[in-house]
Coordinates of C-alpha atoms and ligand atoms in Angstrom, one line a residue:
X1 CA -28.7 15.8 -6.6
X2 CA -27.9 13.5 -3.1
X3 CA -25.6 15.4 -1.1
X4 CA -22.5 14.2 -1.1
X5 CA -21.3 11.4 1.8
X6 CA -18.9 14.6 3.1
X7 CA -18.9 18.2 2.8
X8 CA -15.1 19.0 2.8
X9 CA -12.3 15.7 2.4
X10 CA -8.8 16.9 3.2
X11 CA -6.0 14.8 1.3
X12 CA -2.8 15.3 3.1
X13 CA -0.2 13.8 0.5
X14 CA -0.9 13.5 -2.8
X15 CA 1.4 10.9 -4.5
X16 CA 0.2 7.5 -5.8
X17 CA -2.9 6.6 -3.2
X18 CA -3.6 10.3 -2.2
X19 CA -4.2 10.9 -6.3
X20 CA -6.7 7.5 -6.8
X21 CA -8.7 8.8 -3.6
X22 CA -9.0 12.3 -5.6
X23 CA -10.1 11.0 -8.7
X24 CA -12.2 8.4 -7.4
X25 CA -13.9 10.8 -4.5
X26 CA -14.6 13.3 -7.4
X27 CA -15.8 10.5 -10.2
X28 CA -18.5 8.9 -6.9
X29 CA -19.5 12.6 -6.2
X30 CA -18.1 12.0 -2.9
X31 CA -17.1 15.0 -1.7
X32 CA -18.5 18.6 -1.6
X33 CA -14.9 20.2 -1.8
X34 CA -11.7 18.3 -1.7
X35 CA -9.0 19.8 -0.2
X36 CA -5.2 19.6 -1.1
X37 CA -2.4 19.5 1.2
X38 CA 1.3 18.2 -0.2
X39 CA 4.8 19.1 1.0
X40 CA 6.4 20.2 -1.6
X41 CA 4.9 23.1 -4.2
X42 CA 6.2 20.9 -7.3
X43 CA 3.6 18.5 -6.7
X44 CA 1.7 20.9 -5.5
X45 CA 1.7 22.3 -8.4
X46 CA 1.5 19.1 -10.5
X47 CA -1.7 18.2 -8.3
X48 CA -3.5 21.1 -9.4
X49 CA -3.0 20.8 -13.3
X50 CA -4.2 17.8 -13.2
X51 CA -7.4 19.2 -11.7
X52 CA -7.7 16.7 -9.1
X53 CA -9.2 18.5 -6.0
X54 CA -11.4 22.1 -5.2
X55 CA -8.4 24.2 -3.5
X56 CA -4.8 23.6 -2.8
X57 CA -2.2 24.1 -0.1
X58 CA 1.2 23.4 1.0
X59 CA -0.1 23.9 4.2
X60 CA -1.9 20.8 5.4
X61 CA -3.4 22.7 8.6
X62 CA -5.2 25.1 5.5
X63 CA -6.4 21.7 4.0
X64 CA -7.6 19.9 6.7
X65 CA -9.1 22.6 8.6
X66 CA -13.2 22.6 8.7
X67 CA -12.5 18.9 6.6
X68 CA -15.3 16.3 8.0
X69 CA -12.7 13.4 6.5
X70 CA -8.9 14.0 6.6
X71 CA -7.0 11.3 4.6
X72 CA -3.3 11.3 5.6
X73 CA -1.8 9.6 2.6
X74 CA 2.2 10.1 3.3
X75 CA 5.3 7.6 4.1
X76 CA 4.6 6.0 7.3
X77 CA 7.7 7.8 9.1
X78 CA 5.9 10.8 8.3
X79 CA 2.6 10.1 9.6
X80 CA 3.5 11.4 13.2
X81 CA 4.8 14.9 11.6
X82 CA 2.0 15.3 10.3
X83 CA -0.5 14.2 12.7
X84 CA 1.1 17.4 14.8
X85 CA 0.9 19.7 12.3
X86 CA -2.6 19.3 11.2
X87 CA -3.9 18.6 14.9
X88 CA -5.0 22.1 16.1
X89 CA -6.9 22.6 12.7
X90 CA -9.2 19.1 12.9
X91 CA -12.8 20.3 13.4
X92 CA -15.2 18.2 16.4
X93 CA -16.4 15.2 15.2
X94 CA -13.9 15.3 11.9
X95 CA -13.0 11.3 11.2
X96 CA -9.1 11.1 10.7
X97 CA -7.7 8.3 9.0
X98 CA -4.6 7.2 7.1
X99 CA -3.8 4.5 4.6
X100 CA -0.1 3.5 5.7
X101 CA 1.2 0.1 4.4
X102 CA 1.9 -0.2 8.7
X103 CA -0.6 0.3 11.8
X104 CA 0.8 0.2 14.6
X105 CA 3.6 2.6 14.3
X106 CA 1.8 5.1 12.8
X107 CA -1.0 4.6 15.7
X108 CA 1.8 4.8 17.9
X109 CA 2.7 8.2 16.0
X110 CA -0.5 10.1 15.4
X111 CA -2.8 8.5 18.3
X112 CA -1.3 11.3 21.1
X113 CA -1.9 14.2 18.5
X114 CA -5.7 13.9 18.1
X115 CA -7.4 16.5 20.1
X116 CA -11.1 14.5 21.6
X117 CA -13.9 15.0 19.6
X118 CA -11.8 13.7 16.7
X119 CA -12.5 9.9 15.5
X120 CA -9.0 8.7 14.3
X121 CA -9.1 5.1 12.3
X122 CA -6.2 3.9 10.7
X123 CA -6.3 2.3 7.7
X124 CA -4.8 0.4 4.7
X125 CA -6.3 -0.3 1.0
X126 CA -4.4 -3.2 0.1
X127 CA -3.9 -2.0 -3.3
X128 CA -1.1 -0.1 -5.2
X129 CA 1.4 0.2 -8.1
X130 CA 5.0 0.5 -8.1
X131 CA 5.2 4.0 -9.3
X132 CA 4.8 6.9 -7.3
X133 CA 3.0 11.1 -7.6
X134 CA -0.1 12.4 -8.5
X135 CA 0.4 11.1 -12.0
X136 CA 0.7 7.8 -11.3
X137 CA -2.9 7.5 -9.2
X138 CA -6.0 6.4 -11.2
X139 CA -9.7 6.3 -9.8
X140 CA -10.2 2.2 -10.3
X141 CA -7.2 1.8 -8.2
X142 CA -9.4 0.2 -5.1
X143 CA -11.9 -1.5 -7.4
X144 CA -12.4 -5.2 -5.7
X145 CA -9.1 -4.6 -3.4
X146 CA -9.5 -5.0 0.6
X147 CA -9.4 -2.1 2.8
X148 CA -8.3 -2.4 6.6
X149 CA -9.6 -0.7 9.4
X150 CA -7.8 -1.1 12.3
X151 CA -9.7 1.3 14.8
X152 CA -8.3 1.5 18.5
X153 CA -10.8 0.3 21.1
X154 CA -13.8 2.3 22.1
X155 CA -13.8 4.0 18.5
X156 CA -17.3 5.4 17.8
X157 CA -19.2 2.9 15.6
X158 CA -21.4 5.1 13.7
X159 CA -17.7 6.8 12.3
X160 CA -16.0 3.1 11.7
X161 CA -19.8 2.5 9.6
X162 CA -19.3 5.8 7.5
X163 CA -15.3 5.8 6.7
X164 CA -16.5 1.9 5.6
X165 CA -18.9 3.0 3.5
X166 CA -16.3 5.8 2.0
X167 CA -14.2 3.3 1.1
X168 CA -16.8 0.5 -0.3
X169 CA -18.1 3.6 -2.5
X170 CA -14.5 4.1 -4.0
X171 CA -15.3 0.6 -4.7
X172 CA -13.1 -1.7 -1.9
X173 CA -14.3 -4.0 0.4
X174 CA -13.7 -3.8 4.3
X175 CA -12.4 -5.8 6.9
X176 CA -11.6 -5.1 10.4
X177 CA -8.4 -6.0 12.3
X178 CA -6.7 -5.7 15.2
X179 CA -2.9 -2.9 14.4
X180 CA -0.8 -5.9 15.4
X181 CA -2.5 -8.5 13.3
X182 CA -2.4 -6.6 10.7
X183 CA 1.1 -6.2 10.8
X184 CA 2.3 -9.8 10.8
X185 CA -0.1 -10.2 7.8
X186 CA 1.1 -8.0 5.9
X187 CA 4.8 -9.0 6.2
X188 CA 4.0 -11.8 4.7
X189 CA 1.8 -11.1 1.9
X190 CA 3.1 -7.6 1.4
X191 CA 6.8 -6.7 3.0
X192 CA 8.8 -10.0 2.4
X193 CA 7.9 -10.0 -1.6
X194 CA 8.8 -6.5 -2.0
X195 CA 12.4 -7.4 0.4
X196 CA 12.4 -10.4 -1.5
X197 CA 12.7 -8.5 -4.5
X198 CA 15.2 -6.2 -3.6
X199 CA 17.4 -8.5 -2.7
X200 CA 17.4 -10.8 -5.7
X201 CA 17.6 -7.7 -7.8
X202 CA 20.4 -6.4 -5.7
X203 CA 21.9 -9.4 -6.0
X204 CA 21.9 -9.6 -9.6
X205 CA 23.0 -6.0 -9.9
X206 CA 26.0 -6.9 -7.8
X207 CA 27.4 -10.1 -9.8
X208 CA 31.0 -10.0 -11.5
X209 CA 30.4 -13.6 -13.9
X210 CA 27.1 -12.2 -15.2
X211 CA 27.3 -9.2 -17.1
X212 CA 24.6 -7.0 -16.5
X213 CA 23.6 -6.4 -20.2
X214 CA 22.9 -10.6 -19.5
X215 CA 20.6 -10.2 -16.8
X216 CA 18.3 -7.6 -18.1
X217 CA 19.0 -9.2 -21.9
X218 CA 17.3 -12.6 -20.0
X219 CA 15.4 -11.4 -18.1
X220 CA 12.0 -12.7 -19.2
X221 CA 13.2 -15.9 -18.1
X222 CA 11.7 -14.9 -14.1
X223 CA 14.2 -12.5 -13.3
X224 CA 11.6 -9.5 -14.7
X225 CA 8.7 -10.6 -12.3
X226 CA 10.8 -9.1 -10.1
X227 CA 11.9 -5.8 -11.1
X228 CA 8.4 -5.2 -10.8
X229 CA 8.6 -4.7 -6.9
X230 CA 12.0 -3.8 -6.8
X231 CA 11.2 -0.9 -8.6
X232 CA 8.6 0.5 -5.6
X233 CA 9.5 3.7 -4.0
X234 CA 12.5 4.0 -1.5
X235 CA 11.1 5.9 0.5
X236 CA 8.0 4.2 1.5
X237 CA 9.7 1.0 1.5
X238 CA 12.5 2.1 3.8
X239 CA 9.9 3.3 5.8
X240 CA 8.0 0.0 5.8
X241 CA 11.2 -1.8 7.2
X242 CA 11.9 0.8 10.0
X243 CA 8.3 0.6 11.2
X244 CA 7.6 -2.8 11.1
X245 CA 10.7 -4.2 12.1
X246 CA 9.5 -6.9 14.5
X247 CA 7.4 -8.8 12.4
X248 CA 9.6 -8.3 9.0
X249 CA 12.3 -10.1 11.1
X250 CA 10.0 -12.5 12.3
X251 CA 8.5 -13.9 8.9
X252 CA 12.3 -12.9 7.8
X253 CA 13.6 -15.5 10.4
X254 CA 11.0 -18.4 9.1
X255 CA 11.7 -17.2 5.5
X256 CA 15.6 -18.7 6.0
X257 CA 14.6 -21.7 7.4
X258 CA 12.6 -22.4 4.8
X259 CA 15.2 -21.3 2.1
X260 CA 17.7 -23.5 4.3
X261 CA 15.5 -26.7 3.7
X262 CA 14.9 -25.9 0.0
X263 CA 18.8 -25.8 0.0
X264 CA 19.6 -28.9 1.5
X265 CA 16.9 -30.2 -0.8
X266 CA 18.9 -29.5 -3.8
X267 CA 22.1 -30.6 -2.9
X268 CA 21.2 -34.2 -1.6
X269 CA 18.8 -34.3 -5.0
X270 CA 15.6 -34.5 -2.9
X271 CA 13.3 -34.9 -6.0
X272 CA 10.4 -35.7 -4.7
X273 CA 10.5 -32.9 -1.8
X274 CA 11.1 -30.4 -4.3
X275 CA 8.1 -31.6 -6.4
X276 CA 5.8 -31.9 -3.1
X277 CA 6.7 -27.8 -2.6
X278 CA 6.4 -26.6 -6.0
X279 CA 2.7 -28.6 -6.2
X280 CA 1.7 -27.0 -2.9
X281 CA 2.7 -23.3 -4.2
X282 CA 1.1 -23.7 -7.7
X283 CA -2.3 -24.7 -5.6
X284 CA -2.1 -21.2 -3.7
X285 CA -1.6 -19.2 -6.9
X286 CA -4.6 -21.2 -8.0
X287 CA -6.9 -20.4 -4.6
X288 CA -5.6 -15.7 -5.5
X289 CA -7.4 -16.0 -9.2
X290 CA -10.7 -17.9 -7.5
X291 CA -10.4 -15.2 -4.9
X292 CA -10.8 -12.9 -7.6
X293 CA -7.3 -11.4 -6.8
X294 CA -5.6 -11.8 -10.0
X295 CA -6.6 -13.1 -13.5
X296 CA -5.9 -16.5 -15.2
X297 CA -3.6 -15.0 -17.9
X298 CA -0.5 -16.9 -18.6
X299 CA 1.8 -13.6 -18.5
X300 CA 2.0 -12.7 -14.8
X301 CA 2.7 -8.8 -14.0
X302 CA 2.1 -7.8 -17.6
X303 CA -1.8 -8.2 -18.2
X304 CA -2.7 -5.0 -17.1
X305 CA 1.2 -3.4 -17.7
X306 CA -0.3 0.1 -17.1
X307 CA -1.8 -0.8 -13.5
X308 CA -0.4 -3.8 -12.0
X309 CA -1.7 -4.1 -8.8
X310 CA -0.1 -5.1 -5.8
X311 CA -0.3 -4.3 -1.7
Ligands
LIG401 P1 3.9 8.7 -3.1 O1 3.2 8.5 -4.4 O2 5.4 8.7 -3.0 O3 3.4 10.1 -2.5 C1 3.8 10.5 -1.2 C2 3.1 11.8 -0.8 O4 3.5 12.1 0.6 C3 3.4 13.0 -1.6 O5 2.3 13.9 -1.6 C4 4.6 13.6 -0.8 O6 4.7 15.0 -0.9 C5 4.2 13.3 0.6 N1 5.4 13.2 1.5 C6 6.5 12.5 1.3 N2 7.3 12.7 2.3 C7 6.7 13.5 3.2 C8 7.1 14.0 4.5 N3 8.3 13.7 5.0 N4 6.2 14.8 5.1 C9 5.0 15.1 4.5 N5 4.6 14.6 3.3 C10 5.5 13.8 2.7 O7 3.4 7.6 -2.0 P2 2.1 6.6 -2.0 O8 2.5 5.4 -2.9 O9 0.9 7.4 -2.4 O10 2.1 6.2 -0.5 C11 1.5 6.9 0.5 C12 1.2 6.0 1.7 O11 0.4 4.9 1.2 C13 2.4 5.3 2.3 O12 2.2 5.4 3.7 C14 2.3 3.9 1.9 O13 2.9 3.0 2.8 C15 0.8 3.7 1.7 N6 0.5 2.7 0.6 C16 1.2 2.6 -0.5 C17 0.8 1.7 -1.5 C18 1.6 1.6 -2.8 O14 1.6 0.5 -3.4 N7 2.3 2.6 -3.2 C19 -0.2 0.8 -1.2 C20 -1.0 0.9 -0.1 C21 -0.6 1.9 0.9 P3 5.7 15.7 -2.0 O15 5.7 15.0 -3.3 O16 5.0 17.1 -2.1 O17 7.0 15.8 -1.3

């Protein structure tokens, strides 16, 4: 048999992402031993019925120590925490990486805790659900989705090369960015839907002249293509906000502008304006299914109900 592309893999945090990487490490042979490392012992426990790694710890120092790849898969707040914790047990020439939905906060976090010897490379599959634990993770999860490596300068190649080939054998494809780029991307394709979302569906929630048997009664109408990302989990996306707050409020700022001219739009009866926007939008919808991003199925969000994918 070909040995496997690492001896020992550490998963520190088990939840959604942390669970796909099991299951897809073990399903590509990827892995000689995969080690388990969560908080709490519930999960812990959880984690372990399902069978999805080799030994188990609430200790993530136990998990990631003698680990050629540690995979820090926790809220981003957290990643700093942790960095510290599991620092003094990272073997020489160990690669360390995360998969936080934000860079440069958690480089900002974990960078000073890396002992040298140690290749840190953050990281982000842009892929996900809206549901949370080591239940909720499946090994296609990655399948055709982007990865993002956004490695500090003067990282050793020959470890960016191998955690890219990690992640193209769990079945993603790589690109490289710089932390801050990646940021301002991602509020837009990733952060402002999901605040989007929470506000409409606050919003909703809140109303006294529609009942809220109405809304969810009606809700097929748009309102439930929604729900879908308000229903992500509060902690990361609380987390999310806090650490990338400048360019959230950034795309936030053009976001109003936008909404202002849509607005005024409207209320002179601006027709044709409307019509040139809606056009323009349908055309980038178009441009995600040819990227091979989404199917052509006329039921948005419900297509693949048990895995709906988003960033
Ligand atoms: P999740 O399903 O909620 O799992 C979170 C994991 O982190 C659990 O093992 C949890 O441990 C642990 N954890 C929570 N708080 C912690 C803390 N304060 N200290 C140490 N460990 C803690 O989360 P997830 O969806 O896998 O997200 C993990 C990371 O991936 C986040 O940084 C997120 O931004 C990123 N991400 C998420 C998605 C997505 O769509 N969900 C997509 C791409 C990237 P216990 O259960 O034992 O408490």
């Amino acid at each position: 048999m070909a040995r496997p592309l690492f001896d020992r893999i550490a998963l520190v945090g088990i939840g959604l992402i942390g669970s796909s990487l099991a299951r897809v490490i073990r399903r590509e042979g990827l892995a000689g031993h995969i080690a388990i490392a969560t908080r709490s012992a519930d999960t812990l426990r959880r984690a372990e019925e399902l069978g999805l790694g080799d030994s188990y710890s609430t200790d993530a120092r136990d998990a990631a120590s003698g680990a050629d790849l540690v995979i820090v898969s926790v809220p981003v707040g957290s990643s700093g925490a942790v960095a510290a914790e599991i620092a003094p047990a990272l073997k020489p020439g160990a690669i360390l990486t995360d998969v936080g939905s934000t860079k440069a906060s958690v480089i900002a976090q974990m960078q000073p805790h890396v002992p040298a010897g140690v290749h840190f490379i953050p990281g982000h599959p842009i892929a996900g659900t809206e549901r949370s634990g080591p239940d909720a993770g499946f090994p296609d999860l990655f399948e055709g989705r982007w990865c993002i490596l956004t490695p500090v300068p003067g990282t050793d190649e020959a470890a960016i090369a191998r955690l890219a080939d990690f992640w193209q054998r769990c079945g993603s494809r790589i690109d490289t960015m710089d932390p801050a780029h990646h940021d301002m991307v991602l509020a837009i394709v990733s952060h402002l839907p999901h605040i989007i979302a929470y506000n409409i569906v606050g919003t909703a929630d809140d109303l006294e002249a529609v009942t809220k048997s109405e809304v969810i009664k009606y809700s097929a109408s748009g309102f439930r293509d929604f729900t879908r990302l308000a229903a992500s989990d509060p902690t990361m996306w609380r987390d999310v906000c806090l650490h990338n707050k400048d360019a959230i409020l950034e795309m936030l700022a053009r976001f109003s502008e936008d909404l202002s001219s849509l607005q005024r739009a409207i209320r002179w009866g601006d027709g044709d304006k409307l019509f040139e926007m809606f056009t323009r939008t349908r055309a980038v919808r178009k441009s995600i299914i040819e990227a091979g991003q989404e199917i052509d199925a006329p039921d948005f969000g419900r297509h693949i109900a048990a895995h709906p994918e988003k960033g």
